[in-house]
PDB file of N, CA and C in Angstrom:
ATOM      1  N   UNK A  26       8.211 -21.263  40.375  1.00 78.00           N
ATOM      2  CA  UNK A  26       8.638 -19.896  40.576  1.00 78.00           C
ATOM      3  C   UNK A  26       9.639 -19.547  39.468  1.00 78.00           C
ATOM      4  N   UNK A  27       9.369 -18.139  39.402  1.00 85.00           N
ATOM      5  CA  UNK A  27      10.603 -18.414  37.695  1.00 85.00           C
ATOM      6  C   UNK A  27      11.496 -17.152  38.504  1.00 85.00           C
ATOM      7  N   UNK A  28      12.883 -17.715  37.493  1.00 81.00           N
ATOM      8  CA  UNK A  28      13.674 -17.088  37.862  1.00 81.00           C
ATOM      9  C   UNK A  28      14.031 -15.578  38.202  1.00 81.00           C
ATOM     10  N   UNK A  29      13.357 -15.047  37.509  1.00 86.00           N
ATOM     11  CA  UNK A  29      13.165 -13.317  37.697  1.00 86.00           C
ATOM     12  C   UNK A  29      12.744 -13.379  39.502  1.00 86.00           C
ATOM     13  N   UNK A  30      11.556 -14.037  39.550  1.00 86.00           N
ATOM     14  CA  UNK A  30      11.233 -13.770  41.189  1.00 86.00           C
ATOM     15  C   UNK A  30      12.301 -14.370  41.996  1.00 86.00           C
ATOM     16  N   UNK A  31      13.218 -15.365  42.105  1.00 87.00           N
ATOM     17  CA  UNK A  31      13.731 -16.062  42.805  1.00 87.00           C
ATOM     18  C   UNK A  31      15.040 -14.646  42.905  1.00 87.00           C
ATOM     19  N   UNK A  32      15.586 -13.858  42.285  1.00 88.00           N
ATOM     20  CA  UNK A  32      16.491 -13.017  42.200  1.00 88.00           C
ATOM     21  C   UNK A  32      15.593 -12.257  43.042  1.00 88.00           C
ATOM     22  N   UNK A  33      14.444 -11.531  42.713  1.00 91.00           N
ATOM     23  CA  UNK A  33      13.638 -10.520  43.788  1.00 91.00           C
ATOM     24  C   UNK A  33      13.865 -10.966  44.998  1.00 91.00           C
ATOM     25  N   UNK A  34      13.303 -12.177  45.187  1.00 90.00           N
ATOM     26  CA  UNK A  34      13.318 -13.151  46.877  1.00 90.00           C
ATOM     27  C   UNK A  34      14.892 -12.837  47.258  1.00 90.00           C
ATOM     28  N   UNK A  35      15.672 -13.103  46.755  1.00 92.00           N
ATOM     29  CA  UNK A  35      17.171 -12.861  47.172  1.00 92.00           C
ATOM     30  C   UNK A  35      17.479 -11.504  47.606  1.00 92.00           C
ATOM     31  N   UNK A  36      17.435 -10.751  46.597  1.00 94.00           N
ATOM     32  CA  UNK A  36      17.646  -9.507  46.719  1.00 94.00           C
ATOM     33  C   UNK A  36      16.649  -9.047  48.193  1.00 94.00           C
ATOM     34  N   UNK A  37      15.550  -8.889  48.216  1.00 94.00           N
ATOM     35  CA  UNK A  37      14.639  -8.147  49.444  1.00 94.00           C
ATOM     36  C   UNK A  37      15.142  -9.410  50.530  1.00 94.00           C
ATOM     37  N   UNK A  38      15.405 -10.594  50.261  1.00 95.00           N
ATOM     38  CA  UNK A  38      15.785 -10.903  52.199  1.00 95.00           C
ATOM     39  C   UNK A  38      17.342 -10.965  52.607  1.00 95.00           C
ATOM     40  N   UNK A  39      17.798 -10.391  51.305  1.00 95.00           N
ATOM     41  CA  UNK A  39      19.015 -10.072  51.722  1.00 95.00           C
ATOM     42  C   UNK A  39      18.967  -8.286  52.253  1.00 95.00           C
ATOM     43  N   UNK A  40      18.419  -7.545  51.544  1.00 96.00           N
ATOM     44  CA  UNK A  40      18.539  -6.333  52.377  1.00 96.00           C
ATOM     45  C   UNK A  40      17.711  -6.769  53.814  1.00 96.00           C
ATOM     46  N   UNK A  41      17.214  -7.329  54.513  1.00 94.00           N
ATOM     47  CA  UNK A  41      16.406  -7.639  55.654  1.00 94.00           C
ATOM     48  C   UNK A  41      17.201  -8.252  56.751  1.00 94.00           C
ATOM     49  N   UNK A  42      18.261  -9.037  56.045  1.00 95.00           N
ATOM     50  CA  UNK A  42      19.284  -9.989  56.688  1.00 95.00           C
ATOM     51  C   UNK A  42      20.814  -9.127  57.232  1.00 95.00           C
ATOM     52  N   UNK A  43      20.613  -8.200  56.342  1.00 95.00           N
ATOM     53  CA  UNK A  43      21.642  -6.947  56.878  1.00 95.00           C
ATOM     54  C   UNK A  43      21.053  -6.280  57.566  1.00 95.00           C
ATOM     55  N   UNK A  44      19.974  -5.781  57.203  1.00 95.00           N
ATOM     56  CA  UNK A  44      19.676  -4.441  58.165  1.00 95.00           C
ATOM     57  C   UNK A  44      18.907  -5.156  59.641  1.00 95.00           C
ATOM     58  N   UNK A  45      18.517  -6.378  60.230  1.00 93.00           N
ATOM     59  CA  UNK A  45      17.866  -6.827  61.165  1.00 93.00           C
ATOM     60  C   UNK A  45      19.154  -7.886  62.008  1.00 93.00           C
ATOM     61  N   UNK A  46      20.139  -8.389  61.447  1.00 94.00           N
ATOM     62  CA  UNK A  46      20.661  -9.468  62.057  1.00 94.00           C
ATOM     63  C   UNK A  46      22.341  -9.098  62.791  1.00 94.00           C
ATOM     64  N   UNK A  47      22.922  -8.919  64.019  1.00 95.00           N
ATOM     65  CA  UNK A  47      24.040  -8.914  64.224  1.00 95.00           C
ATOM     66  C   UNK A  47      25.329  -9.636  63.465  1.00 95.00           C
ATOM     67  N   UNK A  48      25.402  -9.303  61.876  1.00 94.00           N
ATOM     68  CA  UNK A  48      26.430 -10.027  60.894  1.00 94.00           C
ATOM     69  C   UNK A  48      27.444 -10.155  61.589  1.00 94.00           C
ATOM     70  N   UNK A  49      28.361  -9.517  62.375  1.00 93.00           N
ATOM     71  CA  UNK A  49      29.556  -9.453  63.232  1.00 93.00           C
ATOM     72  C   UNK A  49      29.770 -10.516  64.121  1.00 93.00           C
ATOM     73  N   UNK A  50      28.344 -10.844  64.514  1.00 95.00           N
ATOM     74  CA  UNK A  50      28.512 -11.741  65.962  1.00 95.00           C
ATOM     75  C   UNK A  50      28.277 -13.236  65.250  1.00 95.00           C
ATOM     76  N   UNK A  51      28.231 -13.507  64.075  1.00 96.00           N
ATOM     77  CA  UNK A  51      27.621 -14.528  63.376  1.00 96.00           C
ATOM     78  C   UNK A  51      28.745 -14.970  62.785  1.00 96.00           C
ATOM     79  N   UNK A  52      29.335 -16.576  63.038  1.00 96.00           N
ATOM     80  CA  UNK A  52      30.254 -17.348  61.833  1.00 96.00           C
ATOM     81  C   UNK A  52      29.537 -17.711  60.937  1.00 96.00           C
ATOM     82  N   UNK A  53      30.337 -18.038  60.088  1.00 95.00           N
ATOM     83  CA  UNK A  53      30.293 -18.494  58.586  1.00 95.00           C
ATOM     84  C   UNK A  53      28.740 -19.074  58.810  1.00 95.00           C
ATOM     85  N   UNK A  54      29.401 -19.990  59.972  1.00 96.00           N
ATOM     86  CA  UNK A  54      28.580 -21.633  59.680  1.00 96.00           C
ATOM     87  C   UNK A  54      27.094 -20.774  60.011  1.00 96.00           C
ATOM     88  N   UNK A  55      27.278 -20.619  61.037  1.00 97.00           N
ATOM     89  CA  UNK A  55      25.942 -19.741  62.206  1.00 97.00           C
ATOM     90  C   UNK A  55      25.097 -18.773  60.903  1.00 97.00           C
ATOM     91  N   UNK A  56      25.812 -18.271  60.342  1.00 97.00           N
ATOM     92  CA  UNK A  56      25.366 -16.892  59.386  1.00 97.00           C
ATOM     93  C   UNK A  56      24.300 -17.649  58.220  1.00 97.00           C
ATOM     94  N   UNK A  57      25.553 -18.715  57.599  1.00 96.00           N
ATOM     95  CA  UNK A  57      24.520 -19.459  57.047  1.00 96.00           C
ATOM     96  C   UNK A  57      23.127 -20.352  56.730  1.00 96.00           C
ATOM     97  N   UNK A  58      23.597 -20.750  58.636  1.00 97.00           N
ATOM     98  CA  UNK A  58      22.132 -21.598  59.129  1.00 97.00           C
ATOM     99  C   UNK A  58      20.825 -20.371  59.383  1.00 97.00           C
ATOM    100  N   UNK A  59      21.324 -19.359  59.871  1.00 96.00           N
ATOM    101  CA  UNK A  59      20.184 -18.110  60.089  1.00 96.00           C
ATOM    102  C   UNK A  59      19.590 -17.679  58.752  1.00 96.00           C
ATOM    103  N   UNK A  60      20.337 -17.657  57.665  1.00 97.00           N
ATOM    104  CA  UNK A  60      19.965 -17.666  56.323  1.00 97.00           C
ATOM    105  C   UNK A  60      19.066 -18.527  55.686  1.00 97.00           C
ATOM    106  N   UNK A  61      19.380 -19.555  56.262  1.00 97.00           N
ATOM    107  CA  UNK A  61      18.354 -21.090  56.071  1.00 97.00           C
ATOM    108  C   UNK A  61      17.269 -20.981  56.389  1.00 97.00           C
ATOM    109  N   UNK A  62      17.286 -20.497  57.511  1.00 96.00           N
ATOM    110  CA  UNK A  62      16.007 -20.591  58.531  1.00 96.00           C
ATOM    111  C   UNK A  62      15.047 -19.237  58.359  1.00 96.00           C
ATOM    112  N   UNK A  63      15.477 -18.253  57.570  1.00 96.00           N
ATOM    113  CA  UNK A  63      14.986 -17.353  57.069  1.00 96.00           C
ATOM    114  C   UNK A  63      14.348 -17.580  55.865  1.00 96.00           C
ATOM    115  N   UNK A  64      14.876 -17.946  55.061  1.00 95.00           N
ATOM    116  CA  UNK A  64      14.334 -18.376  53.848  1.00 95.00           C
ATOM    117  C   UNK A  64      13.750 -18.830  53.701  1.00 95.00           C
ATOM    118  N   UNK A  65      13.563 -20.307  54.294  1.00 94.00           N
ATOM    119  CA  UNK A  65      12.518 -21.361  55.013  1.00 94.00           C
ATOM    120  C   UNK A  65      11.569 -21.466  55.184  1.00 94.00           C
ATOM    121  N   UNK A  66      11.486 -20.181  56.284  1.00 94.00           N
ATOM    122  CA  UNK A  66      10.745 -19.642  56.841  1.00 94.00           C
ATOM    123  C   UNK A  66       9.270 -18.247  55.974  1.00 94.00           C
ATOM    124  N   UNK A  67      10.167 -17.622  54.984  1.00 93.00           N
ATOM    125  CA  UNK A  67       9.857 -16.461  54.288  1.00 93.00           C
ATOM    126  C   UNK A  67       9.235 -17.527  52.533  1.00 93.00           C
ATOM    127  N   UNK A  68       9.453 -18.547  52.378  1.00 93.00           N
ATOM    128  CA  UNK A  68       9.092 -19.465  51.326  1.00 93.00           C
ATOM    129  C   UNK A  68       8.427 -20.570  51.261  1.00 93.00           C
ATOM    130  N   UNK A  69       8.291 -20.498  52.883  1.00 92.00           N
ATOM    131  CA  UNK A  69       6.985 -21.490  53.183  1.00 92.00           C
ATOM    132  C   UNK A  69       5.588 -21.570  52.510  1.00 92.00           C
ATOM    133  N   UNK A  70       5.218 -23.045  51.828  1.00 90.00           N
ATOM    134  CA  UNK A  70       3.949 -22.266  51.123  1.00 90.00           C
ATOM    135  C   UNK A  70       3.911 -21.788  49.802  1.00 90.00           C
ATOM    136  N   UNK A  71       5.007 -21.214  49.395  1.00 89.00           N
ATOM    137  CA  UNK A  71       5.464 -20.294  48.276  1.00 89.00           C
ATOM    138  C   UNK A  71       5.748 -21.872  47.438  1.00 89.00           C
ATOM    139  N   UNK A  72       6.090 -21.834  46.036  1.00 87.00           N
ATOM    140  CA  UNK A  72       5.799 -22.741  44.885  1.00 87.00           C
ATOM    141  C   UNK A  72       7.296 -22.359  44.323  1.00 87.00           C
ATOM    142  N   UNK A  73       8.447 -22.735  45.700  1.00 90.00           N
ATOM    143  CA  UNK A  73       9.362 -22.892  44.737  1.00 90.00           C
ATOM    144  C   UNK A  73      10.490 -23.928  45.266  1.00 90.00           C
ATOM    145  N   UNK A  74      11.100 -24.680  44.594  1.00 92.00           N
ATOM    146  CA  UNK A  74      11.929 -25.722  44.279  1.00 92.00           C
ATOM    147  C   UNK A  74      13.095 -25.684  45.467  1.00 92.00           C
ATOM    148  N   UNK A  75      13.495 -27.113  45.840  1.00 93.00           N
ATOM    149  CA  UNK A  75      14.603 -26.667  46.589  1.00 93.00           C
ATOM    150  C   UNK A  75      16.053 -26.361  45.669  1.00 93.00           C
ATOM    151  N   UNK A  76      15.906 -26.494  44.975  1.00 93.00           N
ATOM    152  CA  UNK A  76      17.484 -25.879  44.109  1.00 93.00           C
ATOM    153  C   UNK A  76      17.199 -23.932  44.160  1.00 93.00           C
ATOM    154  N   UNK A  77      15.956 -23.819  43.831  1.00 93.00           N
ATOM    155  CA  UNK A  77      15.638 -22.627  44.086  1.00 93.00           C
ATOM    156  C   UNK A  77      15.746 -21.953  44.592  1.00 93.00           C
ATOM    157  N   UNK A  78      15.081 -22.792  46.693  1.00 94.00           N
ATOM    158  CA  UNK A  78      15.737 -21.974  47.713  1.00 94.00           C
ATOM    159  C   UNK A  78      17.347 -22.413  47.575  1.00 94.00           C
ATOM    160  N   UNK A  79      18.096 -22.891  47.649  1.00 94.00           N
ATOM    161  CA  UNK A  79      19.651 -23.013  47.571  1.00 94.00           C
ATOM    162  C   UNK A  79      20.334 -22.044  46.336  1.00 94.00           C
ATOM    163  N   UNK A  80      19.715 -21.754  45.429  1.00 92.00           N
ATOM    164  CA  UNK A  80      20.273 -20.427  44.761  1.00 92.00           C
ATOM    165  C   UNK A  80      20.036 -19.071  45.867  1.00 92.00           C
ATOM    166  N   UNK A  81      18.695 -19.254  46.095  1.00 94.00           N
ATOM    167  CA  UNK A  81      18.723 -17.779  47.199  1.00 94.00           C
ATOM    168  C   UNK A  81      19.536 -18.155  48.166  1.00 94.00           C
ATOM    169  N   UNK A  82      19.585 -18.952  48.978  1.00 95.00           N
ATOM    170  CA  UNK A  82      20.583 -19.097  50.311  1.00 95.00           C
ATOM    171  C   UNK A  82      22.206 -18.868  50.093  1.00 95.00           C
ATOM    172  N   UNK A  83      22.361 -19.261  49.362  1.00 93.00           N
ATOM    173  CA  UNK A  83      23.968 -19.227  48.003  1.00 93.00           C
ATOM    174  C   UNK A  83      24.274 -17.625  47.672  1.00 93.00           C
ATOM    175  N   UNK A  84      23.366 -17.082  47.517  1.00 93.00           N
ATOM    176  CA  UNK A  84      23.224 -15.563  46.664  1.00 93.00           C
ATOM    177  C   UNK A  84      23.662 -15.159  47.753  1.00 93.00           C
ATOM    178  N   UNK A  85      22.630 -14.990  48.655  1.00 95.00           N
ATOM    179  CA  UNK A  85      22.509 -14.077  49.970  1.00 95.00           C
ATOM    180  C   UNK A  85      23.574 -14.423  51.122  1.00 95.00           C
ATOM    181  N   UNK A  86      24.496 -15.500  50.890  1.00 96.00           N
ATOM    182  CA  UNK A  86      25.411 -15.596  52.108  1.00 96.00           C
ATOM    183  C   UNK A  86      26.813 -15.457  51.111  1.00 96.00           C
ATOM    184  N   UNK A  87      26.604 -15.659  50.031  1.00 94.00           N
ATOM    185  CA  UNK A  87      27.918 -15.091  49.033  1.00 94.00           C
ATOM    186  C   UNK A  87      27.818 -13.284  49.129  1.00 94.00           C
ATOM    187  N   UNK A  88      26.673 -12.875  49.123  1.00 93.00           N
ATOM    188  CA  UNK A  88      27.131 -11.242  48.508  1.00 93.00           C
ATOM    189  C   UNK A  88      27.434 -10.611  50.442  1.00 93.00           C
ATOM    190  N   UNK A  89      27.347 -11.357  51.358  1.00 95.00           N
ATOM    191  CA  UNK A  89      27.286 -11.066  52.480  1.00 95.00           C
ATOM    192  C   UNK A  89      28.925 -11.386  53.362  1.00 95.00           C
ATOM    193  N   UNK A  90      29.303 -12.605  52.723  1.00 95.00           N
ATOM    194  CA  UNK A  90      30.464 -12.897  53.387  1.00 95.00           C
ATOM    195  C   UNK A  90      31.452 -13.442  52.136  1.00 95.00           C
ATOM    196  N   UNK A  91      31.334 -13.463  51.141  1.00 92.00           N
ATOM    197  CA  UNK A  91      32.115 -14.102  49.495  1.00 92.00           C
ATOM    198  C   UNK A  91      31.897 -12.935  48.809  1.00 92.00           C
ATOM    199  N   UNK A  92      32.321 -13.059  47.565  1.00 90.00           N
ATOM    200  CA  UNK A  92      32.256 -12.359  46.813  1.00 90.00           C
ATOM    201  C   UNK A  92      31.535 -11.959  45.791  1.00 90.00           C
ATOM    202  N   UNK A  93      30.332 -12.035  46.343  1.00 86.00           N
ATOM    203  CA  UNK A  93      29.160 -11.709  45.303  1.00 86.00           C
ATOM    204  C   UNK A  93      29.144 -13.022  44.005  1.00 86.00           C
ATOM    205  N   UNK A  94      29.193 -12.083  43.252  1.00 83.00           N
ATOM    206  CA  UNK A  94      28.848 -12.754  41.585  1.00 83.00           C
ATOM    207  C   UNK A  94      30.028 -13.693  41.284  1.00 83.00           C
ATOM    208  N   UNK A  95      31.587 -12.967  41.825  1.00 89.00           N
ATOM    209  CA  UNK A  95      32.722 -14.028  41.369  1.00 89.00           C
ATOM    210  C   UNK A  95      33.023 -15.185  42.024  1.00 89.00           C
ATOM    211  N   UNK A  96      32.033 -15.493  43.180  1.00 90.00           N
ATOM    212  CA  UNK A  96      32.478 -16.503  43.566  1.00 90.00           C
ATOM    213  C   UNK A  96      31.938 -18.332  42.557  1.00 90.00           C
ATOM    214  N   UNK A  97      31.237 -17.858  41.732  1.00 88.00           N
ATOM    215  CA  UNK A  97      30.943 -19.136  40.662  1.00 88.00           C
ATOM    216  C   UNK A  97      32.016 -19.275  39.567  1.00 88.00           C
ATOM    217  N   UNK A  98      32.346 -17.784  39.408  1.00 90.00           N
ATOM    218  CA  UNK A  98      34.006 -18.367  38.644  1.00 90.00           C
ATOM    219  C   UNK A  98      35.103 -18.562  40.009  1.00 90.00           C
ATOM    220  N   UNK A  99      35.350 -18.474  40.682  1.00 91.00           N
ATOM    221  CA  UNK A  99      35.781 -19.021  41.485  1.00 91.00           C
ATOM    222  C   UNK A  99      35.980 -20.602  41.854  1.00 91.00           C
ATOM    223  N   UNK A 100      34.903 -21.062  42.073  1.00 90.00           N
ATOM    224  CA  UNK A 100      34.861 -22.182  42.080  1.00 90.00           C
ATOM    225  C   UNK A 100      35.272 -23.073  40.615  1.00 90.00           C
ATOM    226  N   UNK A 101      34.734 -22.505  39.646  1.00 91.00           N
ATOM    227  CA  UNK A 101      34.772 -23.405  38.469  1.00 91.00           C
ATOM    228  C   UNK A 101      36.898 -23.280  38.074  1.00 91.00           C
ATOM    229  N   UNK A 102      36.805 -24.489  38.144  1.00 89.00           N
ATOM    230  CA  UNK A 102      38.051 -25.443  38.239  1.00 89.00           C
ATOM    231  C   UNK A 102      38.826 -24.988  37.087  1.00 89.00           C
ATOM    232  N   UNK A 103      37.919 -24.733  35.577  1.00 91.00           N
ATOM    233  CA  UNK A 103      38.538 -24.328  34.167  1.00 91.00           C
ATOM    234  C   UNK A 103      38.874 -22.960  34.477  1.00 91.00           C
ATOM    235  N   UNK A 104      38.684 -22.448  35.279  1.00 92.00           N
ATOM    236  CA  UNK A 104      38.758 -20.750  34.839  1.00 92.00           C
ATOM    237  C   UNK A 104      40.450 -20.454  36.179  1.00 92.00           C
ATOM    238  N   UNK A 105      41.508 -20.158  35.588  1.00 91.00           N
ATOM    239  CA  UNK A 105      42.673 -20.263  35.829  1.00 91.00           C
ATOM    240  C   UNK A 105      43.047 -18.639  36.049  1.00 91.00           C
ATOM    241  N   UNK A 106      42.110 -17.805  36.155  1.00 94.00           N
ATOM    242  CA  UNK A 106      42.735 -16.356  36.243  1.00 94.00           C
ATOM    243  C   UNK A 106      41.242 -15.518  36.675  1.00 94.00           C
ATOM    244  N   UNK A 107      41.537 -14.644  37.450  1.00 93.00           N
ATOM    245  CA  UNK A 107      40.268 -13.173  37.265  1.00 93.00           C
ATOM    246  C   UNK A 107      40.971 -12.469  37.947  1.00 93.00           C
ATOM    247  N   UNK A 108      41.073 -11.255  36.608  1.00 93.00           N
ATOM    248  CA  UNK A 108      41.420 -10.154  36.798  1.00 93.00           C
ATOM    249  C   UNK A 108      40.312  -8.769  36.578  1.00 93.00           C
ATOM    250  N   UNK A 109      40.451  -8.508  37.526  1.00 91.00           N
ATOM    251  CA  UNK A 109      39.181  -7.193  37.900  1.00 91.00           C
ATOM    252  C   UNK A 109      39.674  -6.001  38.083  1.00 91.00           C
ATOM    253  N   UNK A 110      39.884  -5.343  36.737  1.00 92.00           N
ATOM    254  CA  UNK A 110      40.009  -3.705  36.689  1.00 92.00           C
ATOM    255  C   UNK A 110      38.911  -2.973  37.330  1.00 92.00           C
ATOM    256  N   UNK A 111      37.972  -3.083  37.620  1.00 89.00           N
ATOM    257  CA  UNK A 111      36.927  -2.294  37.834  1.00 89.00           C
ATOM    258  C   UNK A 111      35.539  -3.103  37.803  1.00 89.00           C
ATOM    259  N   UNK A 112      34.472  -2.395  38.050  1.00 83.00           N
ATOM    260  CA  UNK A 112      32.919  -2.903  37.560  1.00 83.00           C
ATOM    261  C   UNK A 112      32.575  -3.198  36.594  1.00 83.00           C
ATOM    262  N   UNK A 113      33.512  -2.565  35.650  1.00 89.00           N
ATOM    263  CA  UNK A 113      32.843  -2.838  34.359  1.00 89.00           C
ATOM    264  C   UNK A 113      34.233  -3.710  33.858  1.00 89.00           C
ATOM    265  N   UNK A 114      35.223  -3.665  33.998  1.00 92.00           N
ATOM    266  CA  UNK A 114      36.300  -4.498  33.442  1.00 92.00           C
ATOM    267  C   UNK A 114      36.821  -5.752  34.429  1.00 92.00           C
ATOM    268  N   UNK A 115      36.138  -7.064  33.964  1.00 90.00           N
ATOM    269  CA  UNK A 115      36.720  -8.194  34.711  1.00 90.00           C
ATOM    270  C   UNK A 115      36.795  -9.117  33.383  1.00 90.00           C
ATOM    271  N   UNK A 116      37.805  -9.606  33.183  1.00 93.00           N
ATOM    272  CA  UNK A 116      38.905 -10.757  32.647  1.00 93.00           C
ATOM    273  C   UNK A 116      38.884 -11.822  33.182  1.00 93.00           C
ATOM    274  N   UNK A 117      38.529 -12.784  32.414  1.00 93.00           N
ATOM    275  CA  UNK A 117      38.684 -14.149  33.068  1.00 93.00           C
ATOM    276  C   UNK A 117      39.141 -14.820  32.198  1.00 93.00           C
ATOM    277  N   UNK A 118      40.321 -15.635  32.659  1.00 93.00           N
ATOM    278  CA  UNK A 118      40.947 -16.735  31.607  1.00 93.00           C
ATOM    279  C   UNK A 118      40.569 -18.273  31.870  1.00 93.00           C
ATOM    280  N   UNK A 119      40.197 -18.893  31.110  1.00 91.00           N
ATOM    281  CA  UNK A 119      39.811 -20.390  30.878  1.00 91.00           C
ATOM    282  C   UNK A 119      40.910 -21.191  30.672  1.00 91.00           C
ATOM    283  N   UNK A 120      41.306 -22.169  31.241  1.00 85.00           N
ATOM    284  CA  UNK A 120      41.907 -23.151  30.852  1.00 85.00           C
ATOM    285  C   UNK A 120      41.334 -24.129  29.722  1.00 85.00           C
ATOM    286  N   UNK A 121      41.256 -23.951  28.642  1.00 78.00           N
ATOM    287  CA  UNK A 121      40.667 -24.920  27.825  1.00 78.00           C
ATOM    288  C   UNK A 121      41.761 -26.514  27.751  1.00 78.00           C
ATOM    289  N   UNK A 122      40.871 -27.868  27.735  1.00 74.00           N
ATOM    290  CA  UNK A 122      41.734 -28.864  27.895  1.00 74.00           C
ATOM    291  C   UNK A 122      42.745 -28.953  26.372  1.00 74.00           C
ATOM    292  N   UNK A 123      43.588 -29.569  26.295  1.00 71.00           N
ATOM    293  CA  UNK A 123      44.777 -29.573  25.228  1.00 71.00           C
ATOM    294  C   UNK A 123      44.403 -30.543  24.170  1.00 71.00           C
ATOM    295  N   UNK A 124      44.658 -30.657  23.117  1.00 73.00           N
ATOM    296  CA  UNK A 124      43.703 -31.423  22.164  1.00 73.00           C
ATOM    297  C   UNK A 124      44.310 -32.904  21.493  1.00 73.00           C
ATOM    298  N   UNK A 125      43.879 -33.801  21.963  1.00 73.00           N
ATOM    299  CA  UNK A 125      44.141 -34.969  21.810  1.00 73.00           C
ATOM    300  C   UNK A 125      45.120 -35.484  20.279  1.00 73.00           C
ATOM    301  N   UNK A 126      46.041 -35.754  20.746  1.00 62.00           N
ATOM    302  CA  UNK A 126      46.761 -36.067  19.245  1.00 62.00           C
ATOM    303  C   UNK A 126      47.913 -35.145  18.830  1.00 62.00           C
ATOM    304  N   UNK A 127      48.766 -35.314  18.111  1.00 63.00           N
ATOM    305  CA  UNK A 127      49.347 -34.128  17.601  1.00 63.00           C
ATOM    306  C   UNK A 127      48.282 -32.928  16.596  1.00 63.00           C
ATOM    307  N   UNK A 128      48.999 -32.004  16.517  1.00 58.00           N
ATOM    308  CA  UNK A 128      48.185 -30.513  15.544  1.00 58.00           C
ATOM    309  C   UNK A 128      48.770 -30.326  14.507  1.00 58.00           C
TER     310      UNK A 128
END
């Protein structure tokens, strides 16, 4: 499955997963396993990878309960700042490691 479709798959069972499922009444954990079992379920058959489904399951329970797109700089350990003026203005500072030796 190439990546263009695996973003489609995300995108359409994530609008499906909002508009059909009580999000309110659902924890983290719960929200996520229903996500699982959707996907699962909706990719059965289908010719794609499990890292694949775990990018869609990842996508669709980040833009639902995380923060969309920033939660991968988030996680990544080097990146020491995000600052978000807007949609179109986000800043991110890197910690680059310090360079062995004197300079």
């Amino acid at each position: 499955m190439k990546d263009e479709v695996v973003l489609i798959y995300a995108e359409n069972l994530k609008k499906i997963i909002i508009d059909e499922l009580p999000l309110s009444k659902f924890n983290d954990d719960e929200l996520k396993s229903e996500i699982e079992r959707i996907v699962s379920e909706t990719l059965k058959g289908k010719n794609a990878t499990t890292k694949q489904k775990a990018t869609i399951i990842k996508s669709i329970f980040s833009s639902i309960r995380g923060f969309g797109l920033l939660d991968s700089f988030l996680e990544d350990e080097e990146i020491t700042e995000i600052m978000v003026n807007g949609p179109d203005n986000i800043f991110i500072v890197v910690d680059l490691p310090s360079p062995v030796g004197p300079i």
